[in-house]
Coordinates of C-alpha atoms and ligand atoms in Angstrom, one line a residue:
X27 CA 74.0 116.6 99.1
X28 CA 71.9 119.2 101.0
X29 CA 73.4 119.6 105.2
X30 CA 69.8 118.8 106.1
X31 CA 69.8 115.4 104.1
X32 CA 71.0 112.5 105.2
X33 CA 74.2 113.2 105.9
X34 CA 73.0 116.0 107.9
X35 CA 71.3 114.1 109.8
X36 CA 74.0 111.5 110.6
X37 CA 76.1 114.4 111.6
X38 CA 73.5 115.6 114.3
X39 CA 73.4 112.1 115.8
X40 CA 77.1 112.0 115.8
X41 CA 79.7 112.6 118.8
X42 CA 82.2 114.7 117.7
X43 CA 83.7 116.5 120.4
X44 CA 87.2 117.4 118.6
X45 CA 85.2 119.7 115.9
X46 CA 84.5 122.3 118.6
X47 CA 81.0 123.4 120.3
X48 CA 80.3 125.5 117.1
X49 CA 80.2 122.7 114.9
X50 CA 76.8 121.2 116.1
X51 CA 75.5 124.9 117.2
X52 CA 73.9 126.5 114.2
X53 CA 77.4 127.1 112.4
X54 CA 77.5 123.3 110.8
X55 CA 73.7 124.7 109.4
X56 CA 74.8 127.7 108.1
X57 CA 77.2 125.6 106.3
X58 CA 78.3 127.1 102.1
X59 CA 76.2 124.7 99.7
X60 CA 79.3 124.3 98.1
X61 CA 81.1 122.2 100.5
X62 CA 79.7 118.5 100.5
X63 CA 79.1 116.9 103.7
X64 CA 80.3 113.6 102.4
X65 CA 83.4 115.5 102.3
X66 CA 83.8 116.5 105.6
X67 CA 82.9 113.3 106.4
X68 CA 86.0 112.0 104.4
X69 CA 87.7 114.5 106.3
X70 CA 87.4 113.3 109.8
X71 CA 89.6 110.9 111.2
X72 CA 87.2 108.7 112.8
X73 CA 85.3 105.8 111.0
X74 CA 81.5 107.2 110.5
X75 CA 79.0 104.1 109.4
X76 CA 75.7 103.8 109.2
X77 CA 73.2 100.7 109.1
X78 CA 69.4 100.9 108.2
X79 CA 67.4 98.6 110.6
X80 CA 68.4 95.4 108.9
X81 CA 71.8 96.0 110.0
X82 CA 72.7 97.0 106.0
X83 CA 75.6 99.6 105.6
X84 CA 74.6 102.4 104.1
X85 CA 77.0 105.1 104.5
X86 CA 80.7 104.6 104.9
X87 CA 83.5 107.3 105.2
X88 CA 87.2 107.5 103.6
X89 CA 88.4 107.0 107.7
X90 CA 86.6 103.5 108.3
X91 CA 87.8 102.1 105.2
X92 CA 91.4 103.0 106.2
X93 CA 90.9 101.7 109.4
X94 CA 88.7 98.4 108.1
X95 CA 90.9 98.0 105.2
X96 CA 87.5 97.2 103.2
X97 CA 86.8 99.5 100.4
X98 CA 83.5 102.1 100.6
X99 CA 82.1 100.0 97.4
X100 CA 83.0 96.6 99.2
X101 CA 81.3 97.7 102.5
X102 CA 78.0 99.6 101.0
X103 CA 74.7 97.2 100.9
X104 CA 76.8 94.4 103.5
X105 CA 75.8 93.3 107.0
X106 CA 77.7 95.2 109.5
X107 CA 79.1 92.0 111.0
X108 CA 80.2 90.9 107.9
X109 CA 82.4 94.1 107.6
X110 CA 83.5 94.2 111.1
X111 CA 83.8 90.9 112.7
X112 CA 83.9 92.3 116.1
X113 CA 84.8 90.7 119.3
X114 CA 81.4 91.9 120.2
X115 CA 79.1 91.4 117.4
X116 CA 77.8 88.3 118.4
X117 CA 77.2 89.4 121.2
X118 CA 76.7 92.6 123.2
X119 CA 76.9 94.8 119.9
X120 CA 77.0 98.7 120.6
X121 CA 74.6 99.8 117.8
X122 CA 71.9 97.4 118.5
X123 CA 71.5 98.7 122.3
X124 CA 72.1 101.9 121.0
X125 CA 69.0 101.5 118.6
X126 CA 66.9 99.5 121.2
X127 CA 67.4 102.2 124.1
X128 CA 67.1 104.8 121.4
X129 CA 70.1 106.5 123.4
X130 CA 73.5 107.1 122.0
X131 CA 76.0 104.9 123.4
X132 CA 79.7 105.5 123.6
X133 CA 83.3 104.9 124.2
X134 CA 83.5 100.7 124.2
X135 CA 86.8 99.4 123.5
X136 CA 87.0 96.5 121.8
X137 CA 88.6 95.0 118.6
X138 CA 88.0 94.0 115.3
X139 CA 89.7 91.9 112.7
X140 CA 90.6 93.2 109.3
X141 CA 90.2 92.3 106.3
X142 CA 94.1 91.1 105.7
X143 CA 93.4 89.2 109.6
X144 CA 94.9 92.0 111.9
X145 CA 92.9 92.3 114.9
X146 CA 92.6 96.3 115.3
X147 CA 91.8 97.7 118.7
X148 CA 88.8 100.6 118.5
X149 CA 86.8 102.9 121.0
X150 CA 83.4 102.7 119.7
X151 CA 80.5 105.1 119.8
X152 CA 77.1 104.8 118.3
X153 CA 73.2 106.8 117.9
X154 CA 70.5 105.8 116.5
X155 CA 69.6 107.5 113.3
X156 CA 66.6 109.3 112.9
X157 CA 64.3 110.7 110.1
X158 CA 62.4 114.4 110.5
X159 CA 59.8 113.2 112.4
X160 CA 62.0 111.5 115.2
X161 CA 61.7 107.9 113.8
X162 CA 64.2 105.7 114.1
X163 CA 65.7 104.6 110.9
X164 CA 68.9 103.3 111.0
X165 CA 72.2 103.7 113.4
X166 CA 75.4 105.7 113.2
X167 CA 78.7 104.0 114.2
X168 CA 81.5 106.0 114.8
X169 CA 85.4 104.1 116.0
X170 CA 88.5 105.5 116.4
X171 CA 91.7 103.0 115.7
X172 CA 94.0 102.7 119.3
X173 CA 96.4 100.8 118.2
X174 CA 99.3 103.6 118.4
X175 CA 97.8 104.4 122.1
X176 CA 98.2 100.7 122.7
X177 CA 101.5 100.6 120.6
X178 CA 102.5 103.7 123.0
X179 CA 101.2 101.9 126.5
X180 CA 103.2 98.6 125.7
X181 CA 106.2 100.9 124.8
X182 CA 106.3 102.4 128.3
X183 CA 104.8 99.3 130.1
X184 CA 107.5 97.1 127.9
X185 CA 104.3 94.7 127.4
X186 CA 105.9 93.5 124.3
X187 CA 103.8 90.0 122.6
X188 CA 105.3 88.1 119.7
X189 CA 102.5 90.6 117.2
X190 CA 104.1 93.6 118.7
X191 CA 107.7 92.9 116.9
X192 CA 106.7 93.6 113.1
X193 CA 108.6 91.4 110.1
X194 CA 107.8 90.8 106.5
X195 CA 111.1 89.1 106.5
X196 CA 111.3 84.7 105.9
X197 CA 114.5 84.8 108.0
X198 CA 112.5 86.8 110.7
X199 CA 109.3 85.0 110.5
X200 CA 110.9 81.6 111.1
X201 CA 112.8 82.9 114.0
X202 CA 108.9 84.2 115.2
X203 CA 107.3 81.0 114.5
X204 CA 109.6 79.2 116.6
X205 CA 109.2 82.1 120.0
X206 CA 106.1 79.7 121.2
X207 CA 108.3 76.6 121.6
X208 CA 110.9 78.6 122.8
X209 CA 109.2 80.2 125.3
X210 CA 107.5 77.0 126.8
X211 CA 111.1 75.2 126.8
X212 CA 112.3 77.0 129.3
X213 CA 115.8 76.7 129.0
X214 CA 118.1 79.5 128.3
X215 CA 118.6 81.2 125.2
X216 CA 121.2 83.0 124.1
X217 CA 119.9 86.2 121.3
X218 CA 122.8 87.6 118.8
X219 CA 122.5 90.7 116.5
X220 CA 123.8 93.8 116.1
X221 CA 122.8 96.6 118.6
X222 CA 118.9 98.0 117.9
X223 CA 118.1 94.5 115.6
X224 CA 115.5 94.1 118.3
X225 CA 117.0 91.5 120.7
X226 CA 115.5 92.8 123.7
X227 CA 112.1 93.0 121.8
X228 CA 112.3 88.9 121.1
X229 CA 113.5 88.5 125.2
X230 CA 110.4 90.1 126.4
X231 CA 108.1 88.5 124.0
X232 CA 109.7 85.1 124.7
X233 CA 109.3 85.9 128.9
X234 CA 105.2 87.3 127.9
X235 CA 104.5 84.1 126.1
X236 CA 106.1 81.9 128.6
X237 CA 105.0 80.3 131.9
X238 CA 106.7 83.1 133.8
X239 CA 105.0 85.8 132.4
X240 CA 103.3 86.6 135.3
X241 CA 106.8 87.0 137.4
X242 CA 109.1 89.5 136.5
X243 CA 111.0 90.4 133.6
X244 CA 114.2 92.5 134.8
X245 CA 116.8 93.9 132.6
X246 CA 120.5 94.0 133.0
X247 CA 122.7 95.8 130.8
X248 CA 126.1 94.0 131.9
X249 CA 128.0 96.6 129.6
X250 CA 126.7 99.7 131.6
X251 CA 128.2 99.3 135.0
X252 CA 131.6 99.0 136.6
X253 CA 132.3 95.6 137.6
X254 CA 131.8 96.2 141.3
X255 CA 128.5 97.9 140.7
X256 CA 127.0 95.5 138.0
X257 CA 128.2 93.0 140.7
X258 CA 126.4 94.3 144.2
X259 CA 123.4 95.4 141.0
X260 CA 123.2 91.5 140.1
X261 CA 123.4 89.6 143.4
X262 CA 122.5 92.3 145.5
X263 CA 123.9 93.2 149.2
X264 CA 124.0 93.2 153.0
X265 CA 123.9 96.2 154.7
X266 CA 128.1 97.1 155.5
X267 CA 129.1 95.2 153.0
X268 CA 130.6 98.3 151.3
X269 CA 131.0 101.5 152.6
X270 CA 127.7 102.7 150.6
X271 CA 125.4 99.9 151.4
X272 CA 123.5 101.4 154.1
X273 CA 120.9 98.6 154.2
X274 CA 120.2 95.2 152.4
X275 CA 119.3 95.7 148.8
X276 CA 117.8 92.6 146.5
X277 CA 119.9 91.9 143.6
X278 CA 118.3 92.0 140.4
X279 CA 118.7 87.4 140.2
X280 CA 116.1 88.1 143.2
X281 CA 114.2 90.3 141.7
X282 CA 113.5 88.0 138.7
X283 CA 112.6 85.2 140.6
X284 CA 110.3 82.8 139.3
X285 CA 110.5 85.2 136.1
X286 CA 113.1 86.3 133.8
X287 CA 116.1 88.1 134.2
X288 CA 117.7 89.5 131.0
X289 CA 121.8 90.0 130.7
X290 CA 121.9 92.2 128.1
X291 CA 125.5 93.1 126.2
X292 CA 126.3 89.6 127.7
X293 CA 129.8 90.5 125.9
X294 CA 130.6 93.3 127.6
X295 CA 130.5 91.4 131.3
X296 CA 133.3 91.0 133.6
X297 CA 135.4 87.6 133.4
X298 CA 135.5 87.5 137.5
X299 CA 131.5 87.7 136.9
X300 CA 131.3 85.2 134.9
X301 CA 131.7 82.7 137.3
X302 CA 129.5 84.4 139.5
X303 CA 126.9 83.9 137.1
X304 CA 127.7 80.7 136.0
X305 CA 127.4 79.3 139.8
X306 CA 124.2 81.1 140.0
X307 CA 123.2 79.3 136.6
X308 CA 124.2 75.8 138.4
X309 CA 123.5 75.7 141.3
X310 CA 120.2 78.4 141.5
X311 CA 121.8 80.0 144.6
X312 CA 122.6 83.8 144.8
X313 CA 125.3 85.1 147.4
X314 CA 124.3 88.8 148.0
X315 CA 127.7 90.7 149.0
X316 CA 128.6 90.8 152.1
X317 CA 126.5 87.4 153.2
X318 CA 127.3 84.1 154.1
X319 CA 124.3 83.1 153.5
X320 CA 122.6 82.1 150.1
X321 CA 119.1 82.5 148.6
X322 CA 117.5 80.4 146.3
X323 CA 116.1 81.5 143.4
X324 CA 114.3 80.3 140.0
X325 CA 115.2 82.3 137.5
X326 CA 115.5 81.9 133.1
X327 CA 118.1 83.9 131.9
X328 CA 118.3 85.0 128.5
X329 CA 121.1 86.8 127.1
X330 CA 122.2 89.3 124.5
X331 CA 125.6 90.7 122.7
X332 CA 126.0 91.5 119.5
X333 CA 129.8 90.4 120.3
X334 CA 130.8 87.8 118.3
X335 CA 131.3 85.2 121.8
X336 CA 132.7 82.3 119.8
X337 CA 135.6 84.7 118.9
X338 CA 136.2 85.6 122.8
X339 CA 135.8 82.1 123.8
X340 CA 138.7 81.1 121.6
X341 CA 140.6 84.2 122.9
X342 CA 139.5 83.6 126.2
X343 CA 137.7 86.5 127.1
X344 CA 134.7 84.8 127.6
X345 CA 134.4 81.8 129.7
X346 CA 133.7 78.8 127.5
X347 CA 131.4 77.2 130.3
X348 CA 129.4 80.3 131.1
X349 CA 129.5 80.2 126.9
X350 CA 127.6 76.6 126.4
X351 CA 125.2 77.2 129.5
X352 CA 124.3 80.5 127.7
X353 CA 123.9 79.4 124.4
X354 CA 121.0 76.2 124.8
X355 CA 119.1 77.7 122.8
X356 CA 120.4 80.4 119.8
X357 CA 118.6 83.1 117.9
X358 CA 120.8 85.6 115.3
X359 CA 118.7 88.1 114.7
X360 CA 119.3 89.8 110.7
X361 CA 120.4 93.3 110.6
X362 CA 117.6 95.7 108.8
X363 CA 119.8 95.9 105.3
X364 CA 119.5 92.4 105.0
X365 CA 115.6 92.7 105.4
X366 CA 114.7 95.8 103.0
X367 CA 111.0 95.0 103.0
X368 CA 111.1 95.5 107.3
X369 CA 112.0 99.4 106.3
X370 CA 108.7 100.6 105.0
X371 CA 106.5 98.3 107.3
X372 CA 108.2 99.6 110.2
X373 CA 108.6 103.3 109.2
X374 CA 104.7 103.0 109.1
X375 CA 104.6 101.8 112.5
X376 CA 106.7 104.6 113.8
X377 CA 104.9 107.0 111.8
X378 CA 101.8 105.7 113.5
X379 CA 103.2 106.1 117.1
X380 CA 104.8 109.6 116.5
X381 CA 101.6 110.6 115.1
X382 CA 99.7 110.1 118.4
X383 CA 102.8 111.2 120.3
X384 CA 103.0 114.7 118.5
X385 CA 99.5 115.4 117.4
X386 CA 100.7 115.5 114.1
X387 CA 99.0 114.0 110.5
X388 CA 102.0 112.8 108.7
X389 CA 100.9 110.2 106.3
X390 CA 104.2 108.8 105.4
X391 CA 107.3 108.8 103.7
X392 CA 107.8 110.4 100.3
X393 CA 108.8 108.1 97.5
X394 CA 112.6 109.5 97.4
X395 CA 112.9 109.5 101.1
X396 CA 111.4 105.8 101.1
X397 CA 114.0 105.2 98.0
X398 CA 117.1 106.6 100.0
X399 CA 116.3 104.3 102.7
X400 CA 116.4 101.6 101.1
X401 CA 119.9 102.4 99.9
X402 CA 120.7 103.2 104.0
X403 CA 123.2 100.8 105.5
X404 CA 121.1 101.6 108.8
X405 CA 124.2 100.3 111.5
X406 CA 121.9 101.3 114.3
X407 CA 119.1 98.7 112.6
X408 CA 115.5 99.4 114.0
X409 CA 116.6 102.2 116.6
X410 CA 118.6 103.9 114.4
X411 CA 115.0 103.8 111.9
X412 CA 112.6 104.8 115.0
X413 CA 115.2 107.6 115.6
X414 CA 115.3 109.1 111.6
X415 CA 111.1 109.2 111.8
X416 CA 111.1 110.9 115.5
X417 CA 113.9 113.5 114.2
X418 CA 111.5 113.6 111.0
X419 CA 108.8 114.4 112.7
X420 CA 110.7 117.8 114.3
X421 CA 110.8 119.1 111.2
X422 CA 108.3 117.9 108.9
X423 CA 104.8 119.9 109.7
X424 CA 102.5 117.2 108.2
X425 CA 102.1 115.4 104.8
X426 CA 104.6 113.2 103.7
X427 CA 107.9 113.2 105.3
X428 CA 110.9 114.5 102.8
X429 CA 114.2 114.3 102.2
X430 CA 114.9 117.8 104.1
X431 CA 112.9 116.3 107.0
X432 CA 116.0 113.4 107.5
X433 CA 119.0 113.7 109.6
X434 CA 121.9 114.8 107.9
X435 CA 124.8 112.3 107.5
X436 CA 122.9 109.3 106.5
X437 CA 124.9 107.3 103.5
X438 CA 123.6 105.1 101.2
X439 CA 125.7 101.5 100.9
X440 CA 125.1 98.7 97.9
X441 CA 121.5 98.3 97.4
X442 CA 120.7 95.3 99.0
X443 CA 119.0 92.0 97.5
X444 CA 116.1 92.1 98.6
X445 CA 113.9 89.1 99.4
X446 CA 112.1 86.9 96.2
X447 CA 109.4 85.4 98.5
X448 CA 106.7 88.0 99.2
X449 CA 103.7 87.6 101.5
X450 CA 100.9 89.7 102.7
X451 CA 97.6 90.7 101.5
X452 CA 97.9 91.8 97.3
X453 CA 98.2 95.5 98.3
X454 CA 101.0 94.5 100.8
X455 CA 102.9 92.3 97.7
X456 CA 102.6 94.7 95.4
X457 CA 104.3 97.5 97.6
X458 CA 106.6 94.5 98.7
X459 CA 106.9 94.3 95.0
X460 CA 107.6 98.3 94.2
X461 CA 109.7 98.7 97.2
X462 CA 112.0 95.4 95.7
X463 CA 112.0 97.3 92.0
X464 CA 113.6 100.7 93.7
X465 CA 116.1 99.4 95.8
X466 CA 117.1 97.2 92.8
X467 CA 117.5 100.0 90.6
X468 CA 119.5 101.8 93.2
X469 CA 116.1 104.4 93.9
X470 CA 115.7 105.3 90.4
X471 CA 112.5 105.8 90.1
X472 CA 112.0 106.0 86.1
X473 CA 114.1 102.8 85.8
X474 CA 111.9 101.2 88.2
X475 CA 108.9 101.7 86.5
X476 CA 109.8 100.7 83.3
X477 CA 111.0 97.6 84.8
X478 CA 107.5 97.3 86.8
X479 CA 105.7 98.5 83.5
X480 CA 103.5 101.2 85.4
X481 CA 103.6 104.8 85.2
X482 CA 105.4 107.2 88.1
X483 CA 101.9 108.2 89.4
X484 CA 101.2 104.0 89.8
X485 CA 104.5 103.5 91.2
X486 CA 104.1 106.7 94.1
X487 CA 100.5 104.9 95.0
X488 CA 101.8 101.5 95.1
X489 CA 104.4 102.7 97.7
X490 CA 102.4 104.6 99.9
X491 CA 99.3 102.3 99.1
X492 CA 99.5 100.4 103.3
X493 CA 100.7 104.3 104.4
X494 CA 97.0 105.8 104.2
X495 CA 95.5 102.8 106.0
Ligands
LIG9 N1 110.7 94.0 114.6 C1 110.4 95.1 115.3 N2 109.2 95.6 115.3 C2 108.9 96.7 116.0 N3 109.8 97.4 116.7 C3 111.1 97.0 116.7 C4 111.5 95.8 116.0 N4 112.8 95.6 116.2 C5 113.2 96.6 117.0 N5 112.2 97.4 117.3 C6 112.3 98.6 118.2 O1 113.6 99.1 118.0 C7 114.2 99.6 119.2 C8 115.5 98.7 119.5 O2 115.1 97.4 119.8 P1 115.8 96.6 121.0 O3 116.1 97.5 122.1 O4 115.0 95.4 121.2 O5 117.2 96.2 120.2 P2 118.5 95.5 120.8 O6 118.9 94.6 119.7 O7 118.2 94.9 122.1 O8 119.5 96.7 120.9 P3 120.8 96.8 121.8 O9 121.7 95.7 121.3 O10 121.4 98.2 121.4 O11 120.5 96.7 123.2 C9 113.1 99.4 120.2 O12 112.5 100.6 120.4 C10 112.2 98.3 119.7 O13 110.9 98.5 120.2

């Protein structure tokens, strides 16, 4: 395909500030005739369509089926809305001003839904397309996915929903389905798992789907603090009531009012602040130090240990009162070895975050790395996963993260049983289904395939198949 063709011409209607000023200025035309545009096209990391001016597709890069999740074949010769099934395209749709002003149009955020029913949040641009003589014969779309930006804002705003907490896992997904009802209860719930399962995760998503969500969601790591810190930290204090407190300060109860206030490592609190809290709990009164006065407040507490509290009730470390106020409503939360299928969907998700993060193009995780994790007793769960990919990601320059990229120290355990019932799109069960196969043959890859019946090459694509979209 000749530069000046059609795909030439998509690339002069195109807004591709990344590629440099030289791209556009003469140096894109004095391109080799070796080198097909179609390939660089391939090559960008933005979706690139086109439509002819009855809305057809008719060009349709390696990038926007990636981000679509609809295959180039599937997409050429279909109605753009049928592809897309954006929040705008029955309405204000960016190509059709674009082609009615004849102006380019760009940077509109919006989302679409794939094809396996994830919405996808996108930055759209789009020009119309024109022949030689200037005529307007089509439109050029070009989208950019945001969803690690977004993953990356809702990290450091904590904006956590129920979609942000990612499980393939039957034991996970009922504990999701039930958030909703949980959330609209109100009462308090108490959230067990081991440390980094993802406890404070399901607290925030429970408080954003909740009638509070508006108010206030305040965290409290009980096992952080002193006792008499952690106590002037939860009920606040008058000004003189210690030799520090130079002025009144809110305790955190206030500053959760009419939200939520999380007690994290629950466990790990104080048996004279117990009562304390428990009072609070009853009677919806605070007592900041140092006042005789009370103040009111309306506050759901949810709390977190990954203590077993039963055991320190019976012990009596842990009131048995504050124990059955707490514990209204219960979620156990599984560890990530008992949820093997989690470890590649969530890997992604990292990869996809410290991709934006770093600037870097890793497209996922070798076979043998993806093998060895599976084997990983991972006793810091989900955190202790986040923090393998972002120590990855130091050493790895791009590609597909290898075992010399991984922390030293890491040791395999008992491959775990992984789960019969997969869901998902087809892709997604048969990687479900590959992933299984490994772990169950203790990584070995051969054994694996011969027990899947496909060859080494079928088995590396099956694994990485959801890793290049
Ligand atoms: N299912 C999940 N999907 C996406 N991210 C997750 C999931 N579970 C945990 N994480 C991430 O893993 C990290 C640890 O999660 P979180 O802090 O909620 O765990 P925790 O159980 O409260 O840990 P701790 O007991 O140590 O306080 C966070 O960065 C969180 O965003």
């Amino acid at each position: 395909m000749s530069p000046n063709g059609f795909l030439g011409r998509i690339f002069s209607s195109l807004h591709l500030p990344h590629l440099g000023p030289n791209f556009m200025n003469g140096a894109f035309m004095s391109f080799p005739k070796d080198i097909s545009c179609e390939h660089i096209m391939d090559s960008l990391a933005d979706g690139v369509f086109t439509v002819d001016l009855d809305w057809n597709i008719t060009f349709f890069n390696r990038a926007a089926s990636a981000i679509t999740g609809v295959l180039k074949d599937e997409a050429l010769g279909r109605k753009c809305w049928e592809v897309f099934r954006s929040s705008i395209c029955d309405g204000a749709c960016v190509l059709r001003t674009s082609l009615e002003a004849g102006e380019n149009r760009g940077n509109r955020s919006l989302h679409f839904v794939r094809a396996d029913g994830t919405k996808v949040p996108i930055s759209i641009s789009a020009a119309p397309l024109r022949d030689r003589r200037g005529k307007i014969v089509g439109g050029v779309e070009t989208f950019r996915d945001l969803s690690a930006l977004r993953l990356i804002q809702k990290k450091l705003d904590g904006l956590y929903r129920i979609e942000d907490i990612l499980s393939k896992s039957p034991e996970f997904q009922r504990i999701l389905g039930i958030l909703p009802q949980i959330a609209a209860s109100g009462s308090a719930v108490l959230i067990l798992g081991e440390s980094g399962t993802g406890k404070e995760l399901v607290a925030r998503a429970i408080h954003n789907l909740s009638g509070r969500s508006t108010k206030p969601f305040v965290a409290v790591n009980c096992g952080a603090l002193p006792e008499n810190l952690l106590e002037s930290e939860l009920f606040g204090h008058k000004a003189g009531a210690f030799t520090d407190a130079k002025k009144d300060k809110p305790g955190r109860f206030q500053m959760a009012d009419g939200g939520t206030l999380f007690l994290d490592e629950i466990g790990d609190m104080p048996l004279a602040l117990q009562v304390k809290i428990l009072r609070v709990l009853q009677e919806k009164v605070v007592e900041p130090l140092g006042s005789v006065r009370g103040v009111a407040v309306n506050v759901r507490v949810i709390a977190a240990t990954n203590r077993n509290l039963e055991e320190m009730v019976s012990r009596q470390t842990f009131r048995s009162d504050l124990y059955y106020r707490l514990n209204v409503v219960r979620l156990v939360l599984p560890p990530l070895r008992r949820r093997p299928e989690d470890i590649l969907l969530l890997a992604q998700h990292f990869i996809k975050r410290q991709n934006v993060l770093s600037g870097k193009d890793i497209q996922g995780l070798a076979p043998e790395v993806l093998q060895f994790l599976m084997r990983h007793a991972f006793p810091g769960n989900v955190r202790e996963l986040e923090n393998i990919i972002e120590y990855a990601f130091i050493l790895c320059p791009g590609g597909f993260i290898m075992q010399e990229h991984l922390p030293e120290g890491l040791c395999p355990f008992e491959a775990p049983s992984p789960s019969p019932t997969f869901r998902g799109t087809m892709d997604e069960i048969k990687r479900q289904a590959a992933a299984a196969a490994l772990a169950r043959n203790n990584g070995r890859v051969m054994a694996a395939c011969r027990e899947l019946m496909v060859s080494k090459d079928t088995l590396r694509r099956l694994l990485n198949a959801s890793q290049a979209a």
